[in-house]
mmCIF file of C-alpha atoms in Angstrom:
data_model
loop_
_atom_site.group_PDB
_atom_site.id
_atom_site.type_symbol
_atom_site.label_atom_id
_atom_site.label_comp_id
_atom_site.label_asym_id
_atom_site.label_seq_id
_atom_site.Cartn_x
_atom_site.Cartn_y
_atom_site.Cartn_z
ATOM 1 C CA UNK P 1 16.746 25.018 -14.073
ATOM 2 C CA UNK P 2 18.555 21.548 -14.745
ATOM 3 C CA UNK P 3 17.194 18.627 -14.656
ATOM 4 C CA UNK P 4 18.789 17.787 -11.356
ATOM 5 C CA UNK P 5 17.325 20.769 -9.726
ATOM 6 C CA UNK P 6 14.115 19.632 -10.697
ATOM 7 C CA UNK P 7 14.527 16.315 -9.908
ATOM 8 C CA UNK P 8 15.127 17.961 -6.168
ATOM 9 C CA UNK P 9 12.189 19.937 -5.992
ATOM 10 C CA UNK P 10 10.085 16.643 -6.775
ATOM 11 C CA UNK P 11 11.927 14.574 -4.032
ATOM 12 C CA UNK P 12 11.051 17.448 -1.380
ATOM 13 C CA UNK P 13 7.645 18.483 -2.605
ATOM 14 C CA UNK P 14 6.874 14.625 -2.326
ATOM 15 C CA UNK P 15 7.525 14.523 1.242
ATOM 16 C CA UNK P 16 5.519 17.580 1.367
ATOM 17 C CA UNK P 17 2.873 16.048 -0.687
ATOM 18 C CA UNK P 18 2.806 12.746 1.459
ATOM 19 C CA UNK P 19 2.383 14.780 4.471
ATOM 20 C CA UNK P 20 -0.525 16.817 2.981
ATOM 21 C CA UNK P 21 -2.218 13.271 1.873
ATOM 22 C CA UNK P 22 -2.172 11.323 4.973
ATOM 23 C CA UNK P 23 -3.739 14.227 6.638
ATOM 24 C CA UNK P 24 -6.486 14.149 3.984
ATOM 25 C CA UNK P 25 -10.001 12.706 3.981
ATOM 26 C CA UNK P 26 -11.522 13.255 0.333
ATOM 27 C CA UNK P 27 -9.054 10.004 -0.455
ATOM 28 C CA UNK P 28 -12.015 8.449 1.690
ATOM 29 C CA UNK P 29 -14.499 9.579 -0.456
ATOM 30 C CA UNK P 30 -12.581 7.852 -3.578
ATOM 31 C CA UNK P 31 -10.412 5.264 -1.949
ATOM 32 C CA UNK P 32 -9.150 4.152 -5.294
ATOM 33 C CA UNK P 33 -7.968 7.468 -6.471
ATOM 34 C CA UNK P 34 -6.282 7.912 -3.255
ATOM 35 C CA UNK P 35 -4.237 4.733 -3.361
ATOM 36 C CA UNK P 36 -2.880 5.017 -7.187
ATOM 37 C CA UNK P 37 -1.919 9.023 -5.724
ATOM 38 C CA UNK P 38 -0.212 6.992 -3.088
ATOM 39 C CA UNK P 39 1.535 4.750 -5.346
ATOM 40 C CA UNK P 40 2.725 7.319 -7.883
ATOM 41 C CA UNK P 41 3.982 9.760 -5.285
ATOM 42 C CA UNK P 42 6.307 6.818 -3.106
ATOM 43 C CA UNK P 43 7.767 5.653 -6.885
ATOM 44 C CA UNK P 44 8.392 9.055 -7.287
ATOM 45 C CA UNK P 45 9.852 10.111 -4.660
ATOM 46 C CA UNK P 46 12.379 7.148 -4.816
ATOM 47 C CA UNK P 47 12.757 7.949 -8.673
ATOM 48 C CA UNK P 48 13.473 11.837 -8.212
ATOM 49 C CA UNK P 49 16.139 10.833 -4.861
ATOM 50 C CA UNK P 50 18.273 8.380 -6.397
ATOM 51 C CA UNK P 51 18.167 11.076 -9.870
ATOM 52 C CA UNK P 52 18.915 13.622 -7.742
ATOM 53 C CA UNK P 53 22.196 11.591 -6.233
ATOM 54 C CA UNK P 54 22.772 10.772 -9.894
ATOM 55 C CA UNK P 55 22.759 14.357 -11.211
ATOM 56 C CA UNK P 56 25.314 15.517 -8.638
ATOM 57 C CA UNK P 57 27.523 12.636 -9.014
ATOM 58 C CA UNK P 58 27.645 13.330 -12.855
ATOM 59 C CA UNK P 59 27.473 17.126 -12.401
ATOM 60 C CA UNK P 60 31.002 17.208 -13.834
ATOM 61 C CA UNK P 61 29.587 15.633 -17.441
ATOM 62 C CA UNK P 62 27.362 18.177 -18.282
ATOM 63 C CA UNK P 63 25.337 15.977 -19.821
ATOM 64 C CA UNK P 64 22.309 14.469 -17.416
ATOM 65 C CA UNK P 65 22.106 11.048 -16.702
ATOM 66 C CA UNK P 66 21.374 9.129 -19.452
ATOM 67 C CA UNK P 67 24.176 10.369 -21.260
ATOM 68 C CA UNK P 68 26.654 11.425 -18.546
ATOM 69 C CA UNK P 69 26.482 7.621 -17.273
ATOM 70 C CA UNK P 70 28.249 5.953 -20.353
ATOM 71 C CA UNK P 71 30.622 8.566 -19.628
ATOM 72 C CA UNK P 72 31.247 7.661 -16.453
ATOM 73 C CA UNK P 73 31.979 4.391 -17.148
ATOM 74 C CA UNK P 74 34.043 5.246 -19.711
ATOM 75 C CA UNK P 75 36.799 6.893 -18.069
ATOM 76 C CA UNK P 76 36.312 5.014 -15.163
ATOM 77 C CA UNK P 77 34.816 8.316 -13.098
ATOM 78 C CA UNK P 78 38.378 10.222 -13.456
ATOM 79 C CA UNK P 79 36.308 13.071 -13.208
ATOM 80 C CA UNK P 80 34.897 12.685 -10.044
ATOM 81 C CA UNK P 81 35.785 14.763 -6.936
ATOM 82 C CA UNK P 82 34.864 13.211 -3.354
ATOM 83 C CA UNK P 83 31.393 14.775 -3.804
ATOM 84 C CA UNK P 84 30.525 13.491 -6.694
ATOM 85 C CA UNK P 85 31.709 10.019 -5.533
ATOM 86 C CA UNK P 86 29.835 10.389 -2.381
ATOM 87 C CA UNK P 87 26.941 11.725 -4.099
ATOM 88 C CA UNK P 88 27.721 8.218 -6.205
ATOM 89 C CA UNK P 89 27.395 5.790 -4.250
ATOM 90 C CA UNK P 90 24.460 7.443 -1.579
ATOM 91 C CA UNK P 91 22.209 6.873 -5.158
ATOM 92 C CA UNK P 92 23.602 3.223 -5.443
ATOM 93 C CA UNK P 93 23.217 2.541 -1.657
ATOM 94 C CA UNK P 94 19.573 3.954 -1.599
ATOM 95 C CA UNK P 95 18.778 1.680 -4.769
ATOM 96 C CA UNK P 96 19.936 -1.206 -3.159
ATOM 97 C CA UNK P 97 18.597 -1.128 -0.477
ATOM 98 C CA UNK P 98 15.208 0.081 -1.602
ATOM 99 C CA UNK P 99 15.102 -3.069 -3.789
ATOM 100 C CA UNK P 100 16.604 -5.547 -1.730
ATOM 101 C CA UNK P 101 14.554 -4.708 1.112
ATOM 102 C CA UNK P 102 11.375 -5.165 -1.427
ATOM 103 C CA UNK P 103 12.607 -8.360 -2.232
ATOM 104 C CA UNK P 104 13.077 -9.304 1.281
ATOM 105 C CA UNK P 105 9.378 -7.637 2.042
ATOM 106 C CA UNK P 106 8.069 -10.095 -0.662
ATOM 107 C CA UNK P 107 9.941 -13.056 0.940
ATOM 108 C CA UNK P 108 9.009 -12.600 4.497
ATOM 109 C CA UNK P 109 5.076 -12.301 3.486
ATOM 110 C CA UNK P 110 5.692 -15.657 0.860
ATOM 111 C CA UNK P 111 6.960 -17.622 3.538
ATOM 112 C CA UNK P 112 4.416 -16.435 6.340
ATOM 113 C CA UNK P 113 2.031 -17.451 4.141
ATOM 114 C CA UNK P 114 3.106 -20.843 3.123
ATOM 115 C CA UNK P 115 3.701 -21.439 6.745
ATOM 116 C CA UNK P 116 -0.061 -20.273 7.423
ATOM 117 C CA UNK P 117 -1.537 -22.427 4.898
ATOM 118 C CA UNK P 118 -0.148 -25.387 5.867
ATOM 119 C CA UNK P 119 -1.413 -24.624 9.274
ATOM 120 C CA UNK P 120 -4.952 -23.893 7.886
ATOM 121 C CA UNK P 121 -4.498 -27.465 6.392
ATOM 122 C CA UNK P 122 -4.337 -29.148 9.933
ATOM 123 C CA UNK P 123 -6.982 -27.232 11.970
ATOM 124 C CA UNK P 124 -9.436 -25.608 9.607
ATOM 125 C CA UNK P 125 -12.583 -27.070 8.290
ATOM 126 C CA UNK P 126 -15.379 -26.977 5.804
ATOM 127 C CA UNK P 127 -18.722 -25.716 6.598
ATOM 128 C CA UNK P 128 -22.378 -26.026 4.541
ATOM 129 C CA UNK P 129 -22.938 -22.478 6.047
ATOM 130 C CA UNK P 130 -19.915 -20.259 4.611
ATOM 131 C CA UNK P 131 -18.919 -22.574 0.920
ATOM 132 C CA UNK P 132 -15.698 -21.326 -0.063
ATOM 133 C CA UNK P 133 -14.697 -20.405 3.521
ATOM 134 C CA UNK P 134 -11.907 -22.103 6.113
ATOM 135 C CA UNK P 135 -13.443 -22.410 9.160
ATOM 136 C CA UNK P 136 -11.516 -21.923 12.304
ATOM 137 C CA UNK P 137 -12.591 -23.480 15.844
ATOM 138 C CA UNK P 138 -11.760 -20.357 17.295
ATOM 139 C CA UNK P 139 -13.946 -18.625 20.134
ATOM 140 C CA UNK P 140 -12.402 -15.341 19.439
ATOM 141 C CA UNK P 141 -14.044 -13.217 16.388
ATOM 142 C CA UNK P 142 -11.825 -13.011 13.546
ATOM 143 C CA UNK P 143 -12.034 -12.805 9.768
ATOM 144 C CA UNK P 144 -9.290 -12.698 7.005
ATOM 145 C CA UNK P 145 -7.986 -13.380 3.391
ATOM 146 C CA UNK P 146 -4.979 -14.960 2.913
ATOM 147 C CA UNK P 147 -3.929 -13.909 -0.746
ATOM 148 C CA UNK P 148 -1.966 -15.765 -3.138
ATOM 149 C CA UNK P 149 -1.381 -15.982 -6.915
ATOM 150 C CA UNK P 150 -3.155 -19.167 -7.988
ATOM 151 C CA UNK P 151 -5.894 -18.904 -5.658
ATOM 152 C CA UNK P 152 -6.827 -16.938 -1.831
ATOM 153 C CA UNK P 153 -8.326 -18.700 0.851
ATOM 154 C CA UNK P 154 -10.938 -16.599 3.008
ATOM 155 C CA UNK P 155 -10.860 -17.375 6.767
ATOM 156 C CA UNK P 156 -13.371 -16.762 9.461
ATOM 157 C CA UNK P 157 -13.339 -18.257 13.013
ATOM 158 C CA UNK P 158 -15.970 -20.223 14.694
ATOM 159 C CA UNK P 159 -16.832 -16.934 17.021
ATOM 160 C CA UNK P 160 -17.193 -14.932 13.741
ATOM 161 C CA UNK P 161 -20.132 -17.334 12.663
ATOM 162 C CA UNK P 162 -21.714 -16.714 16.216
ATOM 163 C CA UNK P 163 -21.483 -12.736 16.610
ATOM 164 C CA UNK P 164 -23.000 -12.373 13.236
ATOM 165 C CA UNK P 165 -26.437 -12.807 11.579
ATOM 166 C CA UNK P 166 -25.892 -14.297 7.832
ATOM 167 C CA UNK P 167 -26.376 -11.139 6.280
ATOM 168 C CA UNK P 168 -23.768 -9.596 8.235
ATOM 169 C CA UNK P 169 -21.560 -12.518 7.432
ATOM 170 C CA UNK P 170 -22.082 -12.379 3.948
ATOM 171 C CA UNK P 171 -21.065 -8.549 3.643
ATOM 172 C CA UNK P 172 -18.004 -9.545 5.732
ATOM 173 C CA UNK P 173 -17.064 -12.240 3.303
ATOM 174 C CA UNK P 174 -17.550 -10.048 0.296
ATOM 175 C CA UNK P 175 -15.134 -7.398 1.739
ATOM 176 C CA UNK P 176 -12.581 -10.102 2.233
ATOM 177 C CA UNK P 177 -13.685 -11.726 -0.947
ATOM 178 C CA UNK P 178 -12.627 -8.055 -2.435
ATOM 179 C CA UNK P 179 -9.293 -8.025 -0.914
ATOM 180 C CA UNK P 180 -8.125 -11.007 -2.566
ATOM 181 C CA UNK P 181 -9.435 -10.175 -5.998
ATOM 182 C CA UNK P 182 -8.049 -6.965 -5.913
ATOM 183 C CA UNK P 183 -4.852 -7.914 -4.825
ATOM 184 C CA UNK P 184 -4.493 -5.163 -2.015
ATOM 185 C CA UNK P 185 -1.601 -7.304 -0.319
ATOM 186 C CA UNK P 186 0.615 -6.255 -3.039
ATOM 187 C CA UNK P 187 -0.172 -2.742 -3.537
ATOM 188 C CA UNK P 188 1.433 -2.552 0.557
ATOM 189 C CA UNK P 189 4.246 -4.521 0.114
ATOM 190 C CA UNK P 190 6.308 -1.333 -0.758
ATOM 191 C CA UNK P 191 5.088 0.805 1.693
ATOM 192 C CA UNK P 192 5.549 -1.873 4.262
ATOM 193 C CA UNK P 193 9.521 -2.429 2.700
ATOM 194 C CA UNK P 194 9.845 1.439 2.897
ATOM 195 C CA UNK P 195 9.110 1.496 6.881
ATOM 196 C CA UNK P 196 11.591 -1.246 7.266
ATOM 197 C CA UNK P 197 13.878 0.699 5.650
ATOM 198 C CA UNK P 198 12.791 4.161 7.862
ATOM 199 C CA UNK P 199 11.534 2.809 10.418
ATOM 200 C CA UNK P 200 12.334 5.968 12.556
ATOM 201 C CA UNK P 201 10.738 8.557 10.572
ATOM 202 C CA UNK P 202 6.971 9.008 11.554
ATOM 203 C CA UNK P 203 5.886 10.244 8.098
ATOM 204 C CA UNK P 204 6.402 6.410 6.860
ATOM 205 C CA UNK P 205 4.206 4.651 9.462
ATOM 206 C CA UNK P 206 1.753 7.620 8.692
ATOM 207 C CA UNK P 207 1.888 6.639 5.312
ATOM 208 C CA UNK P 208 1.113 3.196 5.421
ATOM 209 C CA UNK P 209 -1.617 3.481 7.852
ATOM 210 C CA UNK P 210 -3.208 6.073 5.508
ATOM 211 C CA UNK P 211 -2.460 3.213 2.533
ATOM 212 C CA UNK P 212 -4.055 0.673 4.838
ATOM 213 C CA UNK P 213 -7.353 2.743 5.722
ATOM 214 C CA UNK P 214 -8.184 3.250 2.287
ATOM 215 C CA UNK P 215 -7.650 -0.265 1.506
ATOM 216 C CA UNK P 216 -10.082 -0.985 3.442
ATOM 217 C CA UNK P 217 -12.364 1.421 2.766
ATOM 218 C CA UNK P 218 -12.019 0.366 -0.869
ATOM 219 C CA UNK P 219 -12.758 -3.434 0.123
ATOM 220 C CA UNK P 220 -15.748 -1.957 1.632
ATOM 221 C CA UNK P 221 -17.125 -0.005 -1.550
ATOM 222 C CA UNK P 222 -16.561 -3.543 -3.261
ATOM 223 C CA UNK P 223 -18.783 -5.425 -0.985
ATOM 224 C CA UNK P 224 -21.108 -3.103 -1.024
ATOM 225 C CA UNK P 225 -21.839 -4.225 -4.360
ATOM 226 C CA UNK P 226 -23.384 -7.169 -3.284
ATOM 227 C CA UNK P 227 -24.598 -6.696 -0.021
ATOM 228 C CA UNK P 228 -26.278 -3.394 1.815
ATOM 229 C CA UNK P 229 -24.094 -0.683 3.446
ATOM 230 C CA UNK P 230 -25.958 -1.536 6.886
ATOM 231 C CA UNK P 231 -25.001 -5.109 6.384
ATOM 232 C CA UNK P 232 -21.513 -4.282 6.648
ATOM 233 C CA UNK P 233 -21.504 -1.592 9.025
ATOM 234 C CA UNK P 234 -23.136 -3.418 11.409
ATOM 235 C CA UNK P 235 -20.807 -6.113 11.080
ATOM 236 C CA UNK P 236 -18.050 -3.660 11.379
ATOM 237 C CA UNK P 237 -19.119 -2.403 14.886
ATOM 238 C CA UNK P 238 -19.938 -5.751 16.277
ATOM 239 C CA UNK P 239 -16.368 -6.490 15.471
ATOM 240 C CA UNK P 240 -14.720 -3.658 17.028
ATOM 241 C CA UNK P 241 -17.400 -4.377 19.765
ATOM 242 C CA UNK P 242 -15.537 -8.041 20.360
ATOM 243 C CA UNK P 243 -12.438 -7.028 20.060
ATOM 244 C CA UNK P 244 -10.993 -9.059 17.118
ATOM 245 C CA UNK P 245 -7.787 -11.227 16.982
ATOM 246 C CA UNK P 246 -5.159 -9.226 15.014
ATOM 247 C CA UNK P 247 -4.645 -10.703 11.209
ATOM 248 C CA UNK P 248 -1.969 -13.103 11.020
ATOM 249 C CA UNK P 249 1.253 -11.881 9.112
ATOM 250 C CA UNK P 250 0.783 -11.901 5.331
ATOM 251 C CA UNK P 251 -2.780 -11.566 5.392
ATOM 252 C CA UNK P 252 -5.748 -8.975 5.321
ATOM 253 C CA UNK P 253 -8.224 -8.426 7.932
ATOM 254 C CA UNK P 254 -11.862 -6.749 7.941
ATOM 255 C CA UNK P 255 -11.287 -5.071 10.652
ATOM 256 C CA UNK P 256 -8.405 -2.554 11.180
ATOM 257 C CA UNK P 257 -6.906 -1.913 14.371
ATOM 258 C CA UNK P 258 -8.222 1.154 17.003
ATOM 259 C CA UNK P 259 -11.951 2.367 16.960
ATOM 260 C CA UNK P 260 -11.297 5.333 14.654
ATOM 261 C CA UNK P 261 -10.586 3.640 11.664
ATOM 262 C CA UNK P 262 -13.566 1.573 11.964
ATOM 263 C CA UNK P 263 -15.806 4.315 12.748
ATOM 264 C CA UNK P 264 -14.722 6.397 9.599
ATOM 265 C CA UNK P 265 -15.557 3.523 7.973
ATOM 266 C CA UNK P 266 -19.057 2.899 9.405
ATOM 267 C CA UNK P 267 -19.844 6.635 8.814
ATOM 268 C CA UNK P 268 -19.020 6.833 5.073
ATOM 269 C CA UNK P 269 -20.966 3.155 4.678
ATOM 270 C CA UNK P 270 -24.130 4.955 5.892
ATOM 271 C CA UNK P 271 -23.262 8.680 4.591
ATOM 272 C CA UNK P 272 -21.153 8.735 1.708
ATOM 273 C CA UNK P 273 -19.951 11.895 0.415
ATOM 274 C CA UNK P 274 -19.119 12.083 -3.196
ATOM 275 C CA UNK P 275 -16.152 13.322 -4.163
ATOM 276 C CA UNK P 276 -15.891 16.828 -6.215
ATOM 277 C CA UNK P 277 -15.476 16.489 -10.126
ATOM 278 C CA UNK P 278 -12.958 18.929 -10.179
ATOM 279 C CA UNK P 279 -10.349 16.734 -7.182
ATOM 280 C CA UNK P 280 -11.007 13.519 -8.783
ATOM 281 C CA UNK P 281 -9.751 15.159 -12.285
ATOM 282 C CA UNK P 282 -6.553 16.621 -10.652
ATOM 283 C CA UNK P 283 -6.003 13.675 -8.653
ATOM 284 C CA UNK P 284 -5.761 11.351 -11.718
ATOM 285 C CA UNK P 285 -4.232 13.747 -14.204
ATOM 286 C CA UNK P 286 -1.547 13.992 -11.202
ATOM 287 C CA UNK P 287 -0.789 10.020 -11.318
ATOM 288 C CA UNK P 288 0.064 9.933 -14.860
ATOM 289 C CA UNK P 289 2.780 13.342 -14.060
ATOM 290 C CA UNK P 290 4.320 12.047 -11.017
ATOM 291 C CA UNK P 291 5.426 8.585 -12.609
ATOM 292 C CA UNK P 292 6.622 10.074 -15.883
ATOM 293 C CA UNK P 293 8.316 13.744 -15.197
ATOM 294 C CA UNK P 294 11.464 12.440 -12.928
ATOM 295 C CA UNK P 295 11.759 9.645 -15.474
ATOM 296 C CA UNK P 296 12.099 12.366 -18.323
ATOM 297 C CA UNK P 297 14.085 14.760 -16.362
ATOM 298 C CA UNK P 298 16.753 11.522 -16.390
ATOM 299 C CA UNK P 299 17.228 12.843 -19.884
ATOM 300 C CA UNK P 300 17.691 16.629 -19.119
ATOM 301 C CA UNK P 301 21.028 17.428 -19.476
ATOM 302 C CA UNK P 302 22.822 20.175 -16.706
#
């Protein structure tokens, strides 16, 4: 088979994958594992698309991509029928528009935030009780990290500090604590850019919720670190209980939205399940395969 074809097979069987894995619940067992799978399969799939675009369009070289593009520039794609030019510019359409709709992810979620911090500047204050914590006058329960690269502020609202005991509070501030450190608002960003880009298909928005649970849930496995799985889970279900005030744009909550996220979450804080040897093994050994083979198969020639 050429290196096209192959580069095919990976673009479908990644869709196929990615519906297999948001319908999956060992990821919850090793939220971690489950998010890097996540990661290599979306850079796949956009790898093995445009490649497979790219083979047909330089199907008449013979050569693959890496060499049959010099090629092509070379005589100026004389070669080229109006399938092969069509196939040529759906791989540079998809590539610019996967990356400029990044870029313009990454801007809207810079400027959101610079617009929320200066807010937090005005009506936020400082409080003895929560160091290290903006404190917002607020009677409706909420609690949130706003990332950045120099430093993250965490966030909790006046009604936060009255549904919840300290300990509670403590285990929420360590999960948000963990969201900053960890840097979970940019491991989104591309799923978010990809449902702007689709924002029609279903499997997308399936996708990043699936990204978003396990965020969480890894948050949670972070926290619980420092503070007692009850701590936390208690905290959880008071704030489903209340009702929290959705997350401002740009910035991570503690509590995701609907009552069956937070539940699965509450259930694996008091019974977790370890995950099996054996899928943790295949799981990483396939991260490594699914960011490397469609780059080699660049260099298979037809």
């Amino acid at each position: 088979m050429t290196g096209t074809a192959l580069l095919a097979l990976m673009s479908m069987g990644t869709v196929g994958g990615a519906h297999l894995l948001s319908n999956a619940r060992w990821t919850w067992r090793a939220p971690r594992v489950g998010i890097a799978l996540w990661q290599a399969m979306g850079l796949c799939w956009g790898v093995a698309t445009i490649g497979t675009l790219l083979g047909i369009a330089l199907w008449p070289y013979s050569q693959g991509i890496v060499r049959g593009l010099p090629d092509l520039w070379a005589d100026e794609a004389a070669r080229l029928n109006a399938l092969h030019l069509a196939a040529l510019l759906a791989a540079v359409s998809l590539t610019a528009v996967l990356l400029v709709m990044l870029l313009y992810a990454v801007f809207r979620v810079v400027r959101a935030r610079r617009r929320h911090r200066a807010l937090l500047a005005l009506v936020s204050r400082r409080d003895s009780a929560v160091p290290d914590t903006l404190v917002l006058d607020h009677p409706i329960a909420a609690a949130y990290c706003v990332p950045g690269v120099r430093s993250s502020k965490v966030v909790v609202s006046a009604g936060t500090l009255e549904l919840l005991d300290p300990d509670e509070l403590a285990a929420v501030l360590a999960h948000e604590r963990a969201h900053a450190r960890e840097r979970h608002d940019l491991v989104l960003l591309p799923f978010a850019s990809l449902r702007q880009v689709f924002p029609q298909i279903r499997l997308v928005g399936r996708s990043l919720d699936a990204v978003e649970l396990l965020i969480e849930m890894a948050a949670d496995d972070r926290a619980r670190r420092h503070r007692t799985p009850r701590e936390l889970a208690t905290a959880l279900l008071r704030f489903a209980a209340a009702r929290p005030a959705a997350a401002p744009s740009g910035t991570l909550g503690v509590a995701t939205s609907g009552d069956i996220p937070v539940m699965a979450r509450v259930q694996r804080l008091m019974d977790p399940e370890p995950i099996r040897r054996s899928t943790r093994a295949a799981a990483m050994a396939a991260v490594p395969l699914l960011v490397v083979l469609p780059i080699l198969l660049y260099a298979v020639p037809h």
